[in-house]
Short mmCIF file of C-alpha atoms and ligand atoms in Angstrom, two decimals:
data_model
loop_
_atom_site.label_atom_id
_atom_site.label_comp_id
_atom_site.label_asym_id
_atom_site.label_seq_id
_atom_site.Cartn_x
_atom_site.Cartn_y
_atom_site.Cartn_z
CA UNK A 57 -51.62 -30.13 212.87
CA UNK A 58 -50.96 -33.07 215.26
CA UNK A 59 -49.38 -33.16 218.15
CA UNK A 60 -45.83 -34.45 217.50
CA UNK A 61 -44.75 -37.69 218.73
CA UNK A 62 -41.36 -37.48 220.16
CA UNK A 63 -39.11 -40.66 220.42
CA UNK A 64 -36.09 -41.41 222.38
CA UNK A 65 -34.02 -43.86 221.27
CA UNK A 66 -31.79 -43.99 224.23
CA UNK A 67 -29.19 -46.29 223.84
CA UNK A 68 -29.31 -49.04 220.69
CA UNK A 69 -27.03 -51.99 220.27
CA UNK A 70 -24.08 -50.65 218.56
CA UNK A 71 -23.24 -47.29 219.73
CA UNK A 72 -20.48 -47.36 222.80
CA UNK A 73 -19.27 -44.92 225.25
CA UNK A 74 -16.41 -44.65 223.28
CA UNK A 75 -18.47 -42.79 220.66
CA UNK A 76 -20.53 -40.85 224.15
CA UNK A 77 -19.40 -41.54 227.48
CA UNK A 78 -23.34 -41.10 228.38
CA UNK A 79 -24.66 -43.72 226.27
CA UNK A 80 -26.42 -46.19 229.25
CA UNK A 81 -24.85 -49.58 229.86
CA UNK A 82 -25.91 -49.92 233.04
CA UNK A 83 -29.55 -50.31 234.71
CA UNK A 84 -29.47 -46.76 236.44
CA UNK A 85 -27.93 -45.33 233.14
CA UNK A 86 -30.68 -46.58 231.25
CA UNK A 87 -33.11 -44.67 234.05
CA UNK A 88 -30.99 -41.44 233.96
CA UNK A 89 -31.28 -41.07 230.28
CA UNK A 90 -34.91 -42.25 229.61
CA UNK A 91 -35.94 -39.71 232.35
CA UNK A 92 -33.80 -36.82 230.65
CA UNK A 93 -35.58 -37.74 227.34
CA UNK A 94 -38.94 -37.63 229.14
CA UNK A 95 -38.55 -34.94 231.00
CA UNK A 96 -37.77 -32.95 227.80
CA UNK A 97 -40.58 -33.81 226.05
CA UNK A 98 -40.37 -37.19 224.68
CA UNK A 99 -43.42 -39.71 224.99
CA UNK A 100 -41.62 -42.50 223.25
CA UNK A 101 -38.41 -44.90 224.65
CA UNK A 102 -37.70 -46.77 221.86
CA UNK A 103 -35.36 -49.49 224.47
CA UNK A 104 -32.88 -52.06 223.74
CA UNK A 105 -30.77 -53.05 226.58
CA UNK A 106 -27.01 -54.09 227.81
CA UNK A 107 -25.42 -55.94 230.20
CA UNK A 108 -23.30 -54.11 232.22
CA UNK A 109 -20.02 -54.32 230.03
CA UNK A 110 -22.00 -52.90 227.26
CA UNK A 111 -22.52 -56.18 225.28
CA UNK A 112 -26.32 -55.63 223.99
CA UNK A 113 -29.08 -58.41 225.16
CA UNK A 114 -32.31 -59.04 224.26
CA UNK A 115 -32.78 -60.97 227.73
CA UNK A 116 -36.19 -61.07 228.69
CA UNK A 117 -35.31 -60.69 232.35
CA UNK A 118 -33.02 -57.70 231.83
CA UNK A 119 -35.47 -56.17 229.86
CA UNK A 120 -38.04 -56.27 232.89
CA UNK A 121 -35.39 -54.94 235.17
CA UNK A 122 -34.87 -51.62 233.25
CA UNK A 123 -38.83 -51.71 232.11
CA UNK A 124 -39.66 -51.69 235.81
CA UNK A 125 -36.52 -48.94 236.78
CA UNK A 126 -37.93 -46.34 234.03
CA UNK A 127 -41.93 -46.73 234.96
CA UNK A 128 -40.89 -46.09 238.48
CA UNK A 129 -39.57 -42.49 237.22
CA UNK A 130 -41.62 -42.00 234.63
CA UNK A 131 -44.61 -43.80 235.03
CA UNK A 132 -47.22 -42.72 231.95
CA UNK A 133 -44.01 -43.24 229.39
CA UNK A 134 -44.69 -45.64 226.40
CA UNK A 135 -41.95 -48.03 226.24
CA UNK A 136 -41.25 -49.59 223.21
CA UNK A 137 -38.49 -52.34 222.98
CA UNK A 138 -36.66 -53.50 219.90
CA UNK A 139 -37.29 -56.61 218.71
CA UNK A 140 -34.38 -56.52 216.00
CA UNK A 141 -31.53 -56.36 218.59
CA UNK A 142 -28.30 -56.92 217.20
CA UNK A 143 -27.21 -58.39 214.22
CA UNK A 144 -26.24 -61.92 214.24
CA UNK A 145 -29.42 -62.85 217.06
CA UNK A 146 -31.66 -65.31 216.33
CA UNK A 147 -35.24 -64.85 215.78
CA UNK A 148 -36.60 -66.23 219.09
CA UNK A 149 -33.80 -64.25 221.16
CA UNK A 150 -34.94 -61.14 219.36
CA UNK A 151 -38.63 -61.79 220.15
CA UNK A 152 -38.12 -62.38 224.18
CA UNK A 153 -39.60 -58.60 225.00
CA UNK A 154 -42.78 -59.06 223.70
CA UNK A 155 -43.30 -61.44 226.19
CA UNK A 156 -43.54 -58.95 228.64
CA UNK A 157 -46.46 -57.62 227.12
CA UNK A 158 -45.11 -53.67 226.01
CA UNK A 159 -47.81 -51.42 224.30
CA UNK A 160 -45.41 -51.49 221.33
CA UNK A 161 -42.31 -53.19 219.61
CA UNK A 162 -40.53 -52.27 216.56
CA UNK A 163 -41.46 -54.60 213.60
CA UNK A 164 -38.42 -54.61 210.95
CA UNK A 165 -39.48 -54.94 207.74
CA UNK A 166 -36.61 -56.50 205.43
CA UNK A 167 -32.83 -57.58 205.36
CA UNK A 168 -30.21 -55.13 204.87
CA UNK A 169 -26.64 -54.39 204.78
CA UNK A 170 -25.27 -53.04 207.96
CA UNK A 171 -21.93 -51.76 207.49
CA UNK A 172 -18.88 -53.78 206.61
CA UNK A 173 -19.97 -57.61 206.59
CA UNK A 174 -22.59 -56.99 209.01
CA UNK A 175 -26.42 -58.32 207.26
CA UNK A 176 -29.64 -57.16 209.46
CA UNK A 177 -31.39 -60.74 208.67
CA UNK A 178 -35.30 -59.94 208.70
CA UNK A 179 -36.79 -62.36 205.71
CA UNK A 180 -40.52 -62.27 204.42
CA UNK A 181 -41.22 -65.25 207.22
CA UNK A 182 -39.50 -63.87 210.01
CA UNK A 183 -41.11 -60.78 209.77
CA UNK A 184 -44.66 -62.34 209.15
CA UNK A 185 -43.36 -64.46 212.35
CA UNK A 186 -43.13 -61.19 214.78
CA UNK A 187 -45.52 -59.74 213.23
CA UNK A 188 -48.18 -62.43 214.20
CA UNK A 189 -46.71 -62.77 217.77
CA UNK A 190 -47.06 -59.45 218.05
CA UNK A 191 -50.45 -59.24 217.19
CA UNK A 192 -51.48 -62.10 219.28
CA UNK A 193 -50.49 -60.46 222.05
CA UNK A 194 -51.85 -56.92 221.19
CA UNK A 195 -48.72 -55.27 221.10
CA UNK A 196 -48.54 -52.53 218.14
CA UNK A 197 -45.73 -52.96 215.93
CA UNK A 198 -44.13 -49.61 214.95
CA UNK A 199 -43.05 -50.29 211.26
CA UNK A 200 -39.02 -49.84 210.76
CA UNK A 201 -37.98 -49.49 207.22
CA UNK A 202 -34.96 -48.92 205.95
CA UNK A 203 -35.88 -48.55 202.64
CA UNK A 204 -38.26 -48.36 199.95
CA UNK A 205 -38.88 -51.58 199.39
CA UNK A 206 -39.60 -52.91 202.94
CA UNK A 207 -42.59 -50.05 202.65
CA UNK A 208 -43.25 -52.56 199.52
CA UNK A 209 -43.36 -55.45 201.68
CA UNK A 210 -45.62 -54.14 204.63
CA UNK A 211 -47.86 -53.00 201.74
CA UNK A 212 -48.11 -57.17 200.70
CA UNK A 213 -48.51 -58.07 203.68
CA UNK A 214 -50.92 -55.90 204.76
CA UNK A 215 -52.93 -56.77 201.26
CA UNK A 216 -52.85 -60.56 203.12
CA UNK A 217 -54.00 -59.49 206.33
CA UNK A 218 -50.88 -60.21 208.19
CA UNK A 219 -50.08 -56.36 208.80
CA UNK A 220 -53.14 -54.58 210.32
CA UNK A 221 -54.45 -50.60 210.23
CA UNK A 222 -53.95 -48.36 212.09
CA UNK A 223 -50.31 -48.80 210.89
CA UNK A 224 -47.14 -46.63 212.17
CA UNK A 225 -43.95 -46.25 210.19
CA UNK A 226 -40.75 -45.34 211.61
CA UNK A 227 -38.71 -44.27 207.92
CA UNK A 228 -34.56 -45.23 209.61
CA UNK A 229 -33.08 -43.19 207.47
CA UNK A 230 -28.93 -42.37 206.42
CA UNK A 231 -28.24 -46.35 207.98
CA UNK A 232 -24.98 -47.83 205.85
CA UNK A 233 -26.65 -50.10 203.49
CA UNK A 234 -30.22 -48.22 204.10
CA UNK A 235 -31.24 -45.14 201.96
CA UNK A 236 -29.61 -42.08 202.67
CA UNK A 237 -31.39 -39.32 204.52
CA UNK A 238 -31.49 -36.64 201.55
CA UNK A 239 -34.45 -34.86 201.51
CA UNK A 240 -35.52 -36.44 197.93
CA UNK A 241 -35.00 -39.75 199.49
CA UNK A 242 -37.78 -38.33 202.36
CA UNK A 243 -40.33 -37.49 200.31
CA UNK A 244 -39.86 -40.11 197.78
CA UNK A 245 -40.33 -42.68 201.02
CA UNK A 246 -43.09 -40.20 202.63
CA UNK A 247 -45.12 -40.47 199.74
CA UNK A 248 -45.01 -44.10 199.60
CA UNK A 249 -46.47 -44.66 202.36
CA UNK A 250 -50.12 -45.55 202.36
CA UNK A 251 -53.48 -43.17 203.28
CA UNK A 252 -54.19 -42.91 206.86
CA UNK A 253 -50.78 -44.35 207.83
CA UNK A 254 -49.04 -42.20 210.77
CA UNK A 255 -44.71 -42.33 210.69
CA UNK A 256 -41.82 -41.22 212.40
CA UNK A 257 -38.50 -40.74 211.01
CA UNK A 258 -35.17 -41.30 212.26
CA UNK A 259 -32.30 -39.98 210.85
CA UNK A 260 -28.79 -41.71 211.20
CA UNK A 261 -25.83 -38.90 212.21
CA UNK A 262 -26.11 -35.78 210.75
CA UNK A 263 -28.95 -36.28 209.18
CA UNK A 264 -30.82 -36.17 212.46
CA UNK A 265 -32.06 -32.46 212.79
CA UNK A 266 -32.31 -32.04 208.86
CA UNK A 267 -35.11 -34.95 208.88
CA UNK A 268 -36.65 -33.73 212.13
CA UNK A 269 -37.55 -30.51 210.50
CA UNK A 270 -38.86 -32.19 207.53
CA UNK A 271 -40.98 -34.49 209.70
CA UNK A 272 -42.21 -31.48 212.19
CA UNK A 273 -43.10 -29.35 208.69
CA UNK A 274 -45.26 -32.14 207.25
CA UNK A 275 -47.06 -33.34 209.94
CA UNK A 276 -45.23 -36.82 211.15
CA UNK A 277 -43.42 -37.52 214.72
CA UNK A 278 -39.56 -37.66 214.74
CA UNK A 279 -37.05 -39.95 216.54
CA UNK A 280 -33.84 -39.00 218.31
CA UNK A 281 -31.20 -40.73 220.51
CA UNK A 282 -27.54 -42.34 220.87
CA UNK A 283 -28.87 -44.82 218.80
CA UNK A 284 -29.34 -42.98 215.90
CA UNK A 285 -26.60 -39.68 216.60
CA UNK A 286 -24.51 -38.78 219.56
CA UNK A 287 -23.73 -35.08 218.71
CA UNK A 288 -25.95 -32.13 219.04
CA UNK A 289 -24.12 -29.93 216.25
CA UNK A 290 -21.00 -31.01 214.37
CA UNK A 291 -19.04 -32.05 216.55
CA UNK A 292 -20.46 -31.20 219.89
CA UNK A 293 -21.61 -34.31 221.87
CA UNK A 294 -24.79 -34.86 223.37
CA UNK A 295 -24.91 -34.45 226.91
CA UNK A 296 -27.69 -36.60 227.37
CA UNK A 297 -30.42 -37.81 224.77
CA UNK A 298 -32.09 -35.32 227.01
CA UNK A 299 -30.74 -32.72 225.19
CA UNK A 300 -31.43 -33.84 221.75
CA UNK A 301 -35.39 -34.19 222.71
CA UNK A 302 -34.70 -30.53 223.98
CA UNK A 303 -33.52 -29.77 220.52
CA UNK A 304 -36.42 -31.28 218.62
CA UNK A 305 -38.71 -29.33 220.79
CA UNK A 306 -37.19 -26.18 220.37
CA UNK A 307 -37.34 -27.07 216.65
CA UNK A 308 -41.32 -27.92 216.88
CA UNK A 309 -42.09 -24.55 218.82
CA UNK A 310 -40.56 -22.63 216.06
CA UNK A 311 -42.43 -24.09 213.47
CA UNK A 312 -45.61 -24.02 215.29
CA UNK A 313 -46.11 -27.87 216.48
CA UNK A 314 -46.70 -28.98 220.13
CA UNK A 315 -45.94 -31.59 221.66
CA UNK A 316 -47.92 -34.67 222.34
CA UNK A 317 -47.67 -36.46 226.28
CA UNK A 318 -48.13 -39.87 226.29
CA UNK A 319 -51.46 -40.01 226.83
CA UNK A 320 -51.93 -37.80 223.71
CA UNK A 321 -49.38 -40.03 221.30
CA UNK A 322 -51.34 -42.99 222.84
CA UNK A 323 -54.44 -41.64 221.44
CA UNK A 324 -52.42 -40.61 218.06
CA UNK A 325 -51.51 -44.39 217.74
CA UNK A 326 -54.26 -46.22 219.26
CA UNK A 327 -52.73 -47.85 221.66
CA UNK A 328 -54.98 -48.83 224.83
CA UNK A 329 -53.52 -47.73 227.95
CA UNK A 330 -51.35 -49.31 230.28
N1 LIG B 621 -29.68 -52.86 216.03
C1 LIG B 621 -30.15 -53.07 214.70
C2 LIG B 621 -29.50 -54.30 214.11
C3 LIG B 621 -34.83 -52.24 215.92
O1 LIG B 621 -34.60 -51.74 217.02
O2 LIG B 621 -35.87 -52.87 215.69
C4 LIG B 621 -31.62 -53.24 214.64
C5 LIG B 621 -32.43 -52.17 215.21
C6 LIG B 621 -33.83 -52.13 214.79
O3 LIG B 621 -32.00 -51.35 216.01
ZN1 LIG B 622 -33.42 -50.00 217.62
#
């Protein structure tokens, strides 16, 4: 089987030290965790950033800062920053990483409820917008969707030429308004997805380490990180996202899968190097 992609989602735009005291704010926070993620094993920083008080950004120049902070430590790492940021951004503040050029950027694929009044505004033109800025630039967009029909959507647009092979999913899964992370709701999303596609999955909270194992038994990469959970069992925090890497790899080696470097998971991916 393939190597497996791991990816570290480090710190996202909603989760607060109130939830972790380790989720990074701060430049050298973001640094400290990315390098506990790589050093366990993962190949992957999926990155959106903060100002210092925690309020998330999608700053162009703060994303260079921390960029530049986590290549210094951890120089072959594949950085990919989010272009969906927070809710409520607009479409041009959302889109000021990929001017920086990354190897990849996550592409979201529809709108969705995000808890409480929150909506996670990506329509058929925005998304047809980032991804042909994306493309121009020859950054790979990793595929997020949230649900079946945003695999529905990339499908369309792919039919139009607009989304182009190789393509990589990452199935967000257990997200409140999202589908939930059940197994059947796995497989059912899995299968949907078309021949010669490669995915990750991420699972919200606890379903995390379930969706891992699913992922590392059928042959696709996983994503883990304060974005997505902050505890490494029920109701035992997460050190670091350092430790739930650790945990995925433990997972992989029982089950038989390595895991891929970055120069490996750029090879999975295509992506050219840096
Ligand atoms: N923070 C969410 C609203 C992405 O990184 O592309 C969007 C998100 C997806 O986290
Ligand atoms: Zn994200």
């Amino acid at each position: 089987m393939e190597k497996l992609i791991i990816t570290a989602a480090i710190c996202g735009a909603e989760v607060l030290k109130e939830h972790n005291p380790a989720v990074p704010y701060t430049v050298e926070e973001c640094v400290r965790e990315a390098k506990s993620a790589y050093d366990a094993g993962a190949s992957i920083i999926h990155l959106h950033v903060r100002y210092d008080d925690g309020t998330p950004t999608q700053d162009r120049e703060r994303f260079k800062e921390i960029m530049d902070a986590i290549y210094k430590v951890c120089p072959d790492v594949i950085i990919q920053p989010s272009t969906g940021g927070a809710v409520g951004m607009s479409n041009d503040e959302r889109l000021q990483p990929i001017e920086l050029i990354p190897e990849m950027a996550t592409l979201d694929c529809g709108t969705l409820n995000f808890g409480g009044d929150e909506i996670f505004v990506n329509t058929e033109n925005t998304i047809i917008y980032f991804a042909n800025q994306m493309y121009e630039r020859g950054i790979k967009p990793e595929l997020e969707v949230f649900d079946k029909s945003m695999i529905d959507m990339v499908l369309r647009l792919h039919r139009k030429g607009i989304i182009k092979d190789p393509m990589h999913f990452d199935i967000v899964m257990g997200v409140n308004g999202g589908i939930t992370g059940e197994l059947r709701d796995f497989i059912f999303l899995r299968e949907s997805l078309p021949a010669g596609a490669t995915y990750t999955v991420a699972g919200v909270g606890r379903f995390e380490f379930p969706l891992a194992v699913a992922a590392i038994i059928d042959g696709g990469h996983v994503r883990v990180g304060f974005e997505d959970n902050v505890y490494l069992s029920k109701g035992v925090l997460a050190k670091s996202n350092g430790e739930l890497v650790e945990k995925v790899v433990r997972l992989a080696h029982e089950f038989g899968r390595q895991i891929a470097t970055p120069s490996q998971a750029r090879e999975i991916l295509g992506l050219k190097s840096r």
